[in-house]
mmCIF file of C-alpha atoms in Angstrom:
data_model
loop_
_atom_site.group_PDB
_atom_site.id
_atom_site.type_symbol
_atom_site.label_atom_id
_atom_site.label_comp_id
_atom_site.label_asym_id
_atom_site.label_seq_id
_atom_site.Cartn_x
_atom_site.Cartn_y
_atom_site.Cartn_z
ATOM 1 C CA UNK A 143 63.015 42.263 38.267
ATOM 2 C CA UNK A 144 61.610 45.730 39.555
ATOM 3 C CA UNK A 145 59.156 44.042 42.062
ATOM 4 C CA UNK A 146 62.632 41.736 42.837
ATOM 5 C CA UNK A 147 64.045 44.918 43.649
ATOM 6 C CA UNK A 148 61.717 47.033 45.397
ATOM 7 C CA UNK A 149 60.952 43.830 47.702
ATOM 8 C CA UNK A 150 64.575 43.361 48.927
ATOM 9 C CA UNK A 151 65.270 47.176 49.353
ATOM 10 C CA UNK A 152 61.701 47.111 51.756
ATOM 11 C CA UNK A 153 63.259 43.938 53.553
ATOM 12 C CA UNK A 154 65.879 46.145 54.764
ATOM 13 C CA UNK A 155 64.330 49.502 55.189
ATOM 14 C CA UNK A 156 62.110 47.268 57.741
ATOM 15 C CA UNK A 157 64.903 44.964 59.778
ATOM 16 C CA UNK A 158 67.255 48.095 59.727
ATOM 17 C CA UNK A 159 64.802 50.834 61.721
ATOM 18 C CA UNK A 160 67.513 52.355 63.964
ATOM 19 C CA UNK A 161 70.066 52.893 61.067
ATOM 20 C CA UNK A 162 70.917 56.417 60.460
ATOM 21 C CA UNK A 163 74.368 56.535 58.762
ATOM 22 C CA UNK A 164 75.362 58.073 55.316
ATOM 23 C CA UNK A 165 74.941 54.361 54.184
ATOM 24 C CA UNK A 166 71.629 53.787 55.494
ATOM 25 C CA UNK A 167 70.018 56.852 54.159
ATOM 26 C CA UNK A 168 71.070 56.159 50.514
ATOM 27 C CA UNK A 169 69.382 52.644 50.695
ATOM 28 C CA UNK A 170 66.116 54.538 52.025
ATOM 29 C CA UNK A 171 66.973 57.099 48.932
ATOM 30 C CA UNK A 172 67.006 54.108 47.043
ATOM 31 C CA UNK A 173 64.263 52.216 48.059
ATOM 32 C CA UNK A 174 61.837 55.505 47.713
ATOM 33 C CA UNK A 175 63.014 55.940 44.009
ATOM 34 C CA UNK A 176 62.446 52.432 43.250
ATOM 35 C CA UNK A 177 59.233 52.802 44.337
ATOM 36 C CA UNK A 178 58.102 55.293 42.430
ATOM 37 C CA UNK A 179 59.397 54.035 39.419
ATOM 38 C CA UNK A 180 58.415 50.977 39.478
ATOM 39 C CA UNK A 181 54.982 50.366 41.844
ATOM 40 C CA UNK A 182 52.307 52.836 39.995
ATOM 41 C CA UNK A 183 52.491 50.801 36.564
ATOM 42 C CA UNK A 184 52.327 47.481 38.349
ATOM 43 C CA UNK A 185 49.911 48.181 40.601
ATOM 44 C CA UNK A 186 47.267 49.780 38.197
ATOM 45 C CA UNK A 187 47.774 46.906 35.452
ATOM 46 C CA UNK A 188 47.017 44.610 38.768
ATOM 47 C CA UNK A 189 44.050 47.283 40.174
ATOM 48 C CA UNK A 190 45.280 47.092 43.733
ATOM 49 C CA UNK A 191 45.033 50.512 46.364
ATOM 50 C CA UNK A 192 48.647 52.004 45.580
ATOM 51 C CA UNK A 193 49.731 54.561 48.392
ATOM 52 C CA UNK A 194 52.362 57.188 46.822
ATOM 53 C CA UNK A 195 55.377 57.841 48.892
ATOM 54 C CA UNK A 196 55.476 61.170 50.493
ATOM 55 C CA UNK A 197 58.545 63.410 51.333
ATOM 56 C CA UNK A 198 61.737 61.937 52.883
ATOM 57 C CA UNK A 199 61.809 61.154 56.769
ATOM 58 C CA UNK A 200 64.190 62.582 58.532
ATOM 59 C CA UNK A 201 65.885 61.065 62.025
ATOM 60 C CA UNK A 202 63.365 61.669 64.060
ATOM 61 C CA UNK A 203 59.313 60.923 63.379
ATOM 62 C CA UNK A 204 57.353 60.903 66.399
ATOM 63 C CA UNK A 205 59.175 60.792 69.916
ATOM 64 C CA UNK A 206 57.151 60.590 72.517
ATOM 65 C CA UNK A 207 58.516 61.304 76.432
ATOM 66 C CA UNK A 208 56.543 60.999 79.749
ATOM 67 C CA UNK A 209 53.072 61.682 78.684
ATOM 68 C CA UNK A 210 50.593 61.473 81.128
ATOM 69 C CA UNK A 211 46.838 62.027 79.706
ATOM 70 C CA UNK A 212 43.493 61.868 81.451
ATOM 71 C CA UNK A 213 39.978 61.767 80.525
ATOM 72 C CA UNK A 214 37.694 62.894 83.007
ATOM 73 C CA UNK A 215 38.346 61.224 86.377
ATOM 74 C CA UNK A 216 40.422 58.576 84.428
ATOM 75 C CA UNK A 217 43.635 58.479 83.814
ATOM 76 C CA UNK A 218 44.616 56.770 80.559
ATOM 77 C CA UNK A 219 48.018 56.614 80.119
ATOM 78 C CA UNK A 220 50.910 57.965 82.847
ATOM 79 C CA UNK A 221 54.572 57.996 81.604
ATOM 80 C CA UNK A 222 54.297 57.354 77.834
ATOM 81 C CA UNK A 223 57.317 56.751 76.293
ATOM 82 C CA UNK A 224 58.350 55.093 72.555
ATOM 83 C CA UNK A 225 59.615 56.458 69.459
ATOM 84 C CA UNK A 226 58.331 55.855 65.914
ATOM 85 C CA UNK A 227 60.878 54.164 63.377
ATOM 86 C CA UNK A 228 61.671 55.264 59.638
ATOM 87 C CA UNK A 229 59.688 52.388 57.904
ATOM 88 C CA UNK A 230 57.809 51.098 61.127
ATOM 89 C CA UNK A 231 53.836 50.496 61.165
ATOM 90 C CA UNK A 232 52.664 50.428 64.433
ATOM 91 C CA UNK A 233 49.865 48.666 65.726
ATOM 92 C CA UNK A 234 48.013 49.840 68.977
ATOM 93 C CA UNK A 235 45.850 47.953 70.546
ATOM 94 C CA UNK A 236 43.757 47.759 73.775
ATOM 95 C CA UNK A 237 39.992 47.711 74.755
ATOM 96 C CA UNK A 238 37.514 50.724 74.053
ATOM 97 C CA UNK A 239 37.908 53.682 76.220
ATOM 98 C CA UNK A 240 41.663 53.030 77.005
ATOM 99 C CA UNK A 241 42.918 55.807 75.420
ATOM 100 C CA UNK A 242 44.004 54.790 71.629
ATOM 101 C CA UNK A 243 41.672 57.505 70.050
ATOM 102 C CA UNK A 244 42.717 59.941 72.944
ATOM 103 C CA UNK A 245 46.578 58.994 71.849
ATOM 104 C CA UNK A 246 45.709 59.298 67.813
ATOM 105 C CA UNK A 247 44.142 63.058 68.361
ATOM 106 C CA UNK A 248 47.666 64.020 70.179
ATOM 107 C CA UNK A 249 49.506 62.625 67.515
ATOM 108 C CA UNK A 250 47.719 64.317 65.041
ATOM 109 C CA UNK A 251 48.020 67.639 67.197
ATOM 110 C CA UNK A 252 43.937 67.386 68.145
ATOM 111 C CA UNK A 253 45.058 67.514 72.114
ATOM 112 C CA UNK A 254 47.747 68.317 74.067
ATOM 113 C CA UNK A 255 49.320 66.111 76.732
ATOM 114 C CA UNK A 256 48.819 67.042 80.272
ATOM 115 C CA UNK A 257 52.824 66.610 80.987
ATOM 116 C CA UNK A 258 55.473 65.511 78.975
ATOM 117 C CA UNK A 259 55.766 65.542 75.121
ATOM 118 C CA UNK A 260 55.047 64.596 71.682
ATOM 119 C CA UNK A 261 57.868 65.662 69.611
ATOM 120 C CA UNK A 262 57.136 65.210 65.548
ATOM 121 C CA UNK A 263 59.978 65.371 63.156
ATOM 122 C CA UNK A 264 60.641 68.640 61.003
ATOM 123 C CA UNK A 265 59.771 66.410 57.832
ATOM 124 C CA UNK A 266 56.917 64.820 58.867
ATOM 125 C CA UNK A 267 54.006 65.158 56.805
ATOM 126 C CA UNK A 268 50.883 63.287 58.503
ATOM 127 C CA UNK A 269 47.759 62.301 57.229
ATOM 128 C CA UNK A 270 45.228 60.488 59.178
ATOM 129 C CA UNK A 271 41.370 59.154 59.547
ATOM 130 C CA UNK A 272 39.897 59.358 63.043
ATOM 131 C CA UNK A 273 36.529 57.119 63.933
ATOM 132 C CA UNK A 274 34.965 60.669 62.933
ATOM 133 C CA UNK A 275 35.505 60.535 59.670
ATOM 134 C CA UNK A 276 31.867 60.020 58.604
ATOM 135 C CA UNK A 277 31.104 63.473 59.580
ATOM 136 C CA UNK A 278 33.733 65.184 56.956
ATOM 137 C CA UNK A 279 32.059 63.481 54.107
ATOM 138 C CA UNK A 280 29.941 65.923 51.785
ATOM 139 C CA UNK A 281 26.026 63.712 51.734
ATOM 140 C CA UNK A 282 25.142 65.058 48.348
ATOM 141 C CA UNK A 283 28.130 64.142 46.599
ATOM 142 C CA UNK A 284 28.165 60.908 44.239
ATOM 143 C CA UNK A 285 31.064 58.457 45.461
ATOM 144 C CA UNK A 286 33.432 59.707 41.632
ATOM 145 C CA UNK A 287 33.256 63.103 43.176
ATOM 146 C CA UNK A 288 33.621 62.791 46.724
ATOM 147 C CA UNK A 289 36.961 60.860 45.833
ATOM 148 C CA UNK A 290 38.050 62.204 42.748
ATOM 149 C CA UNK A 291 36.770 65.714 43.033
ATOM 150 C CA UNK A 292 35.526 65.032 39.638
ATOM 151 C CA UNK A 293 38.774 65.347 37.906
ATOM 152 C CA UNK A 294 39.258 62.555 35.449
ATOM 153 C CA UNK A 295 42.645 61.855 36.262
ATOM 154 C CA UNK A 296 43.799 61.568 39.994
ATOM 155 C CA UNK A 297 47.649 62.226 40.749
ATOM 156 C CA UNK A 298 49.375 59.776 42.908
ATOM 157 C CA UNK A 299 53.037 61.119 44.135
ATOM 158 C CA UNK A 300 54.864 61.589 40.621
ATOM 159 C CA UNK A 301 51.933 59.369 38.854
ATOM 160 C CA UNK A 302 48.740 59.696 37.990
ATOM 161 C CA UNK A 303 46.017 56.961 37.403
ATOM 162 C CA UNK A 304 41.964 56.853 35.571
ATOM 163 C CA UNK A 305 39.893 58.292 38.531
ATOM 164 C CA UNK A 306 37.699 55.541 38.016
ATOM 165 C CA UNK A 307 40.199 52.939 38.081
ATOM 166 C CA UNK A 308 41.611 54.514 41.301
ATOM 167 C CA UNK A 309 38.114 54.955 42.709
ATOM 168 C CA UNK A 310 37.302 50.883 41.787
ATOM 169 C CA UNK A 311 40.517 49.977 43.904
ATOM 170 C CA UNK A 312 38.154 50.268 47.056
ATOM 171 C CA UNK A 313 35.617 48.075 45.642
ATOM 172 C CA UNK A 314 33.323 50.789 43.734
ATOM 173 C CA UNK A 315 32.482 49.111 40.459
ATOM 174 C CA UNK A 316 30.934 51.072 37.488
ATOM 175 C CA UNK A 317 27.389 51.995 38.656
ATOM 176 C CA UNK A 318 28.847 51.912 42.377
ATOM 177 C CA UNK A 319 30.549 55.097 41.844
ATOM 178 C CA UNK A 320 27.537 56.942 41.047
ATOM 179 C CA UNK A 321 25.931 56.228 44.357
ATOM 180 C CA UNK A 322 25.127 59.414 46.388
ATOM 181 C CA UNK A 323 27.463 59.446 50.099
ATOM 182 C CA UNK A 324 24.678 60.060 52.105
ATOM 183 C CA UNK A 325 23.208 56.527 50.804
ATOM 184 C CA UNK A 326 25.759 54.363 51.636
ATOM 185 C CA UNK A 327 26.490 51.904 54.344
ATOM 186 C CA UNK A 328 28.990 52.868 57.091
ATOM 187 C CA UNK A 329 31.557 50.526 55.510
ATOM 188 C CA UNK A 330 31.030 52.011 52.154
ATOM 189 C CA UNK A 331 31.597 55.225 53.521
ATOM 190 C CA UNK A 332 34.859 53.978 55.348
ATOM 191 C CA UNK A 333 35.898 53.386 52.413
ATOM 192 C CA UNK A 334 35.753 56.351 50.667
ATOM 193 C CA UNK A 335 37.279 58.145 53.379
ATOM 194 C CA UNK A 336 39.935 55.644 52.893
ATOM 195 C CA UNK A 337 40.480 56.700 49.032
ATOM 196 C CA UNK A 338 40.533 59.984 49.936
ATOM 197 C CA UNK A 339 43.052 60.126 52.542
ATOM 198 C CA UNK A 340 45.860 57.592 50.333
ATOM 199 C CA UNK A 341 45.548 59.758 47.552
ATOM 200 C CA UNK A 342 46.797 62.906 49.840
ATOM 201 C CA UNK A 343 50.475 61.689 50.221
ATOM 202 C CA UNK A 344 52.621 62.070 52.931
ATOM 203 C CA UNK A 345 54.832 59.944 54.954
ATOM 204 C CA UNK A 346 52.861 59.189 57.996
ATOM 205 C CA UNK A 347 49.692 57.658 57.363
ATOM 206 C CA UNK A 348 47.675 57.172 60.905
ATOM 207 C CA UNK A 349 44.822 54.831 60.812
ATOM 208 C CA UNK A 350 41.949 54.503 63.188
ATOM 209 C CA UNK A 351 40.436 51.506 62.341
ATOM 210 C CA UNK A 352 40.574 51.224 59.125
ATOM 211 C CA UNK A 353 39.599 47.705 58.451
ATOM 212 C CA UNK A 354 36.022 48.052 59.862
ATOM 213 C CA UNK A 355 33.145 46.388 57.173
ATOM 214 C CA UNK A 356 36.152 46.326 54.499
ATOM 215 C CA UNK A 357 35.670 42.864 52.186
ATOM 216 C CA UNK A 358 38.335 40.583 52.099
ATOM 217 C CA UNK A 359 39.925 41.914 48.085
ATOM 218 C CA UNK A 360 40.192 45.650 49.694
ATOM 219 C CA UNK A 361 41.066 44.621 52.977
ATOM 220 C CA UNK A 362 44.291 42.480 51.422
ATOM 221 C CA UNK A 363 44.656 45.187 49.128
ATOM 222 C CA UNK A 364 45.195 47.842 52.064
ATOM 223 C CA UNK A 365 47.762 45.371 53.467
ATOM 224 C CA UNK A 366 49.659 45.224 50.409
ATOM 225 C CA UNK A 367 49.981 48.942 50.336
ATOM 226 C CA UNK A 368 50.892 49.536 53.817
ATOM 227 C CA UNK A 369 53.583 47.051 53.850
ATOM 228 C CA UNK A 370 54.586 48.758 50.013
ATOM 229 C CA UNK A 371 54.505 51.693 51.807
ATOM 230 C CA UNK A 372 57.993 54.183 51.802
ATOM 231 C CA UNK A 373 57.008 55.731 55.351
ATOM 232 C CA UNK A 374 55.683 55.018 58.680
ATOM 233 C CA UNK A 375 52.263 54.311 59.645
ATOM 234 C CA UNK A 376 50.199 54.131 62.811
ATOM 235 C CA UNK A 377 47.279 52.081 62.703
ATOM 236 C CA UNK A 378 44.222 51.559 65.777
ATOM 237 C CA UNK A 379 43.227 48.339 65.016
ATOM 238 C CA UNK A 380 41.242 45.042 67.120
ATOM 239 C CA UNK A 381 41.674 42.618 63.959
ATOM 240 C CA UNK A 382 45.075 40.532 65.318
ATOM 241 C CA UNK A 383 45.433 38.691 62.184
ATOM 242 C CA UNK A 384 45.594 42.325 60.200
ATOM 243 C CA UNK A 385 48.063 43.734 63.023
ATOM 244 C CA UNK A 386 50.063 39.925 62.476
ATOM 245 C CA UNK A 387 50.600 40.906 58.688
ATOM 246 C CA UNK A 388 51.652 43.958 59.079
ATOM 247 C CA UNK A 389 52.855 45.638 62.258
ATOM 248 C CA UNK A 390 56.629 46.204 63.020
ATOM 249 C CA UNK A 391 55.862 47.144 66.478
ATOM 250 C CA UNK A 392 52.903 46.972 68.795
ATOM 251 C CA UNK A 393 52.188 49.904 71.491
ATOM 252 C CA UNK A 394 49.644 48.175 74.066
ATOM 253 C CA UNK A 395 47.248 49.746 76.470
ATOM 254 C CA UNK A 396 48.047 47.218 79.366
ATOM 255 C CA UNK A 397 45.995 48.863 82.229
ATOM 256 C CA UNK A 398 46.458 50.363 85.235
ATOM 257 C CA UNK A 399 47.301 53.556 82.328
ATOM 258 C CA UNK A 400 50.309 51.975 81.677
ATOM 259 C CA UNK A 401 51.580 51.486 77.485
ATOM 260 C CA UNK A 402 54.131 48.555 76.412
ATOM 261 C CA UNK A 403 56.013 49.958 73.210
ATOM 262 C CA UNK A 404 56.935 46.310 71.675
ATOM 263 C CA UNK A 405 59.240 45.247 68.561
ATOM 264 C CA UNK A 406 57.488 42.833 67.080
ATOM 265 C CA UNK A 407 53.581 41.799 65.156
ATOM 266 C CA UNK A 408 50.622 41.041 67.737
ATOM 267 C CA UNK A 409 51.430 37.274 68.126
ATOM 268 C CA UNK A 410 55.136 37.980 68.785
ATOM 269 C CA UNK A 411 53.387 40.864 71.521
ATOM 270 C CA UNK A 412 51.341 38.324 73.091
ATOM 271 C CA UNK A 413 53.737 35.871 73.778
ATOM 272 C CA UNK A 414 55.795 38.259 75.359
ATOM 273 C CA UNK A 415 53.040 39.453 77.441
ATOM 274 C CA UNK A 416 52.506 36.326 78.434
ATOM 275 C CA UNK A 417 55.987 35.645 79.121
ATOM 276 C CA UNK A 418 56.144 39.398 81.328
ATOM 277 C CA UNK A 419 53.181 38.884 83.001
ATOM 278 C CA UNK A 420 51.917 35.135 83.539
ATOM 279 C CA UNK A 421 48.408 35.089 84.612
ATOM 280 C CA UNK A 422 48.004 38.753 84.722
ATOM 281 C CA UNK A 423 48.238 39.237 81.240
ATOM 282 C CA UNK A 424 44.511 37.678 80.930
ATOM 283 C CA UNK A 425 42.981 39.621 83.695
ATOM 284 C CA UNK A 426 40.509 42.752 82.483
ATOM 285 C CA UNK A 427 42.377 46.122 82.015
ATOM 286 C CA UNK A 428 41.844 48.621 84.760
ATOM 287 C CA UNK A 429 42.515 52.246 85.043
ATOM 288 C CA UNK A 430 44.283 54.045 87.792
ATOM 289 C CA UNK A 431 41.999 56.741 89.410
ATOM 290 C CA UNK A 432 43.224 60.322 88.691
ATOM 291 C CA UNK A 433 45.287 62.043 90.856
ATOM 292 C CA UNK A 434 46.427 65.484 90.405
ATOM 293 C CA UNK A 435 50.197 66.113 91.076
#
């Protein structure tokens, strides 16, 4: 009946984005309390990755308005506009170098725009993983205590869950978790970054490909807890059929530096595009060439 519960409240948080009345709010309340109460039990008895719900969103998370951003003689994105819903996860997509990581390090407050703005919301609490993530690991650490901090148990919003239960969630089994960091694999490691960043709390999560060398059990185990998940989330990803499952809206790098902000998973996205653009929506992406105004 919980699960019953917590499902149909998350049905509406996610086909009711734009609502912001007294109304709306108390089924948000709602749905965040349900949460708490009733996902930690249900997902430890069932070992699945759990991500705690951070503090309450407010109206506004991330508003972005006329950004323009280059790299070097390239300019990767020129008028930037969308705004990030209460309860969205949004997908962005587009090939290497357009500008995605670029994008994530101004959301995160890395970089600065060179015009417009990145407004984030006064409650906004935001955790994130970019693609250098390997380098904040600590080598000599065993995977328990990079993750857990050697603590036995590991507290998860109001909750708290066996560190080695919690640490098994991203596929460390017994002996697995006494591995040193600096031995593992560069999936391995992406996952323990992983651990450690779900644990922190908050409610924006921003992922920069996060599903890289994951196996199947974790990687349907971080769907389930994105799409369980109380807040918004931002996630870099190429895997379609992950961004399909999970994404409320796609933002696409489209070329020529300009971004489509769409409502919608990728296949819903690509259809459109197709629809927008005919036969240009197959051609390589270009970039416009920089110029200074």
């Amino acid at each position: 009946a919980a699960a019953k519960a917590v499902a149909a409240e998350l049905e509406w948080v996610r086909s009711n984005p734009k609502a912001k009345g007294n109304k709306s709010k108390a089924r948000l309340n709602r749905y965040e309390e349900l949460l708490s109460a009733a996902a930690p039990k249900e997902m430890r008895n069932a070992g699945q990755i759990y991500i705690p719900p951070g503090p309450r969103l407010g109206d506004v998370v991330i508003d972005a308005d006329h950004v323009r951003k280059a790299f070097g003689d390239r300019l990767l994105m020129d008028d930037l506009e969308f705004s990030l819903p209460q309860a969205g996860i949004v997908g962005v997509i587009g090939p290497n170098g357009a500008g995605k990581s670029t994008l994530i390090k101004m959301l995160m407050g890395k970089e600065e725009p060179d015009s417009g703005t990145i407004k984030i919301g006064d409650t906004v609490n935001i955790i994130g993983v970019g693609q250098e993530r390997m380098e904040e690991l600590n080598s000599d650490n065993t995977v328990f205590e990079e993750i857990s901090g050697n603590l036995d148990e590991i507290e998860l919003g109001t909750q708290s869950v066996q560190s080695r239960a919690y640490v098994s969630w991203f596929g460390f089994k017994s002996g697995q978790q006494q591995q040193k960091v600096g031995n593992l694999s560069g999936g391995e490691r992406n996952r323990v970054q992983l651990a450690k960043l779900l644990k922190a709390g908050a409610n924006l999560i921003i992922l920069d490909e996060p599903t890289n060398d994951l196996d199947v059990e974790t990687l349907r185990s971080l769907e389930e807890a994105l799409l369980n998940f109380a807040g918004c989330a931002v996630v870099v990803s190429h895997d379609r059929y992950f961004l399909d499952r999970i994404a409320t809206h796609i933002l696409a790098f489209e070329g020529d530096s300009k971004c489509f902000f769409f409502p919608g998973n990728y296949a819903e996205y690509e259809a459109n595009k197709i629809q927008r653009l005919g036969d240009q929506a197959i051609k390589p992406i270009k970039y416009a060439p920089l110029i200074n105004v």
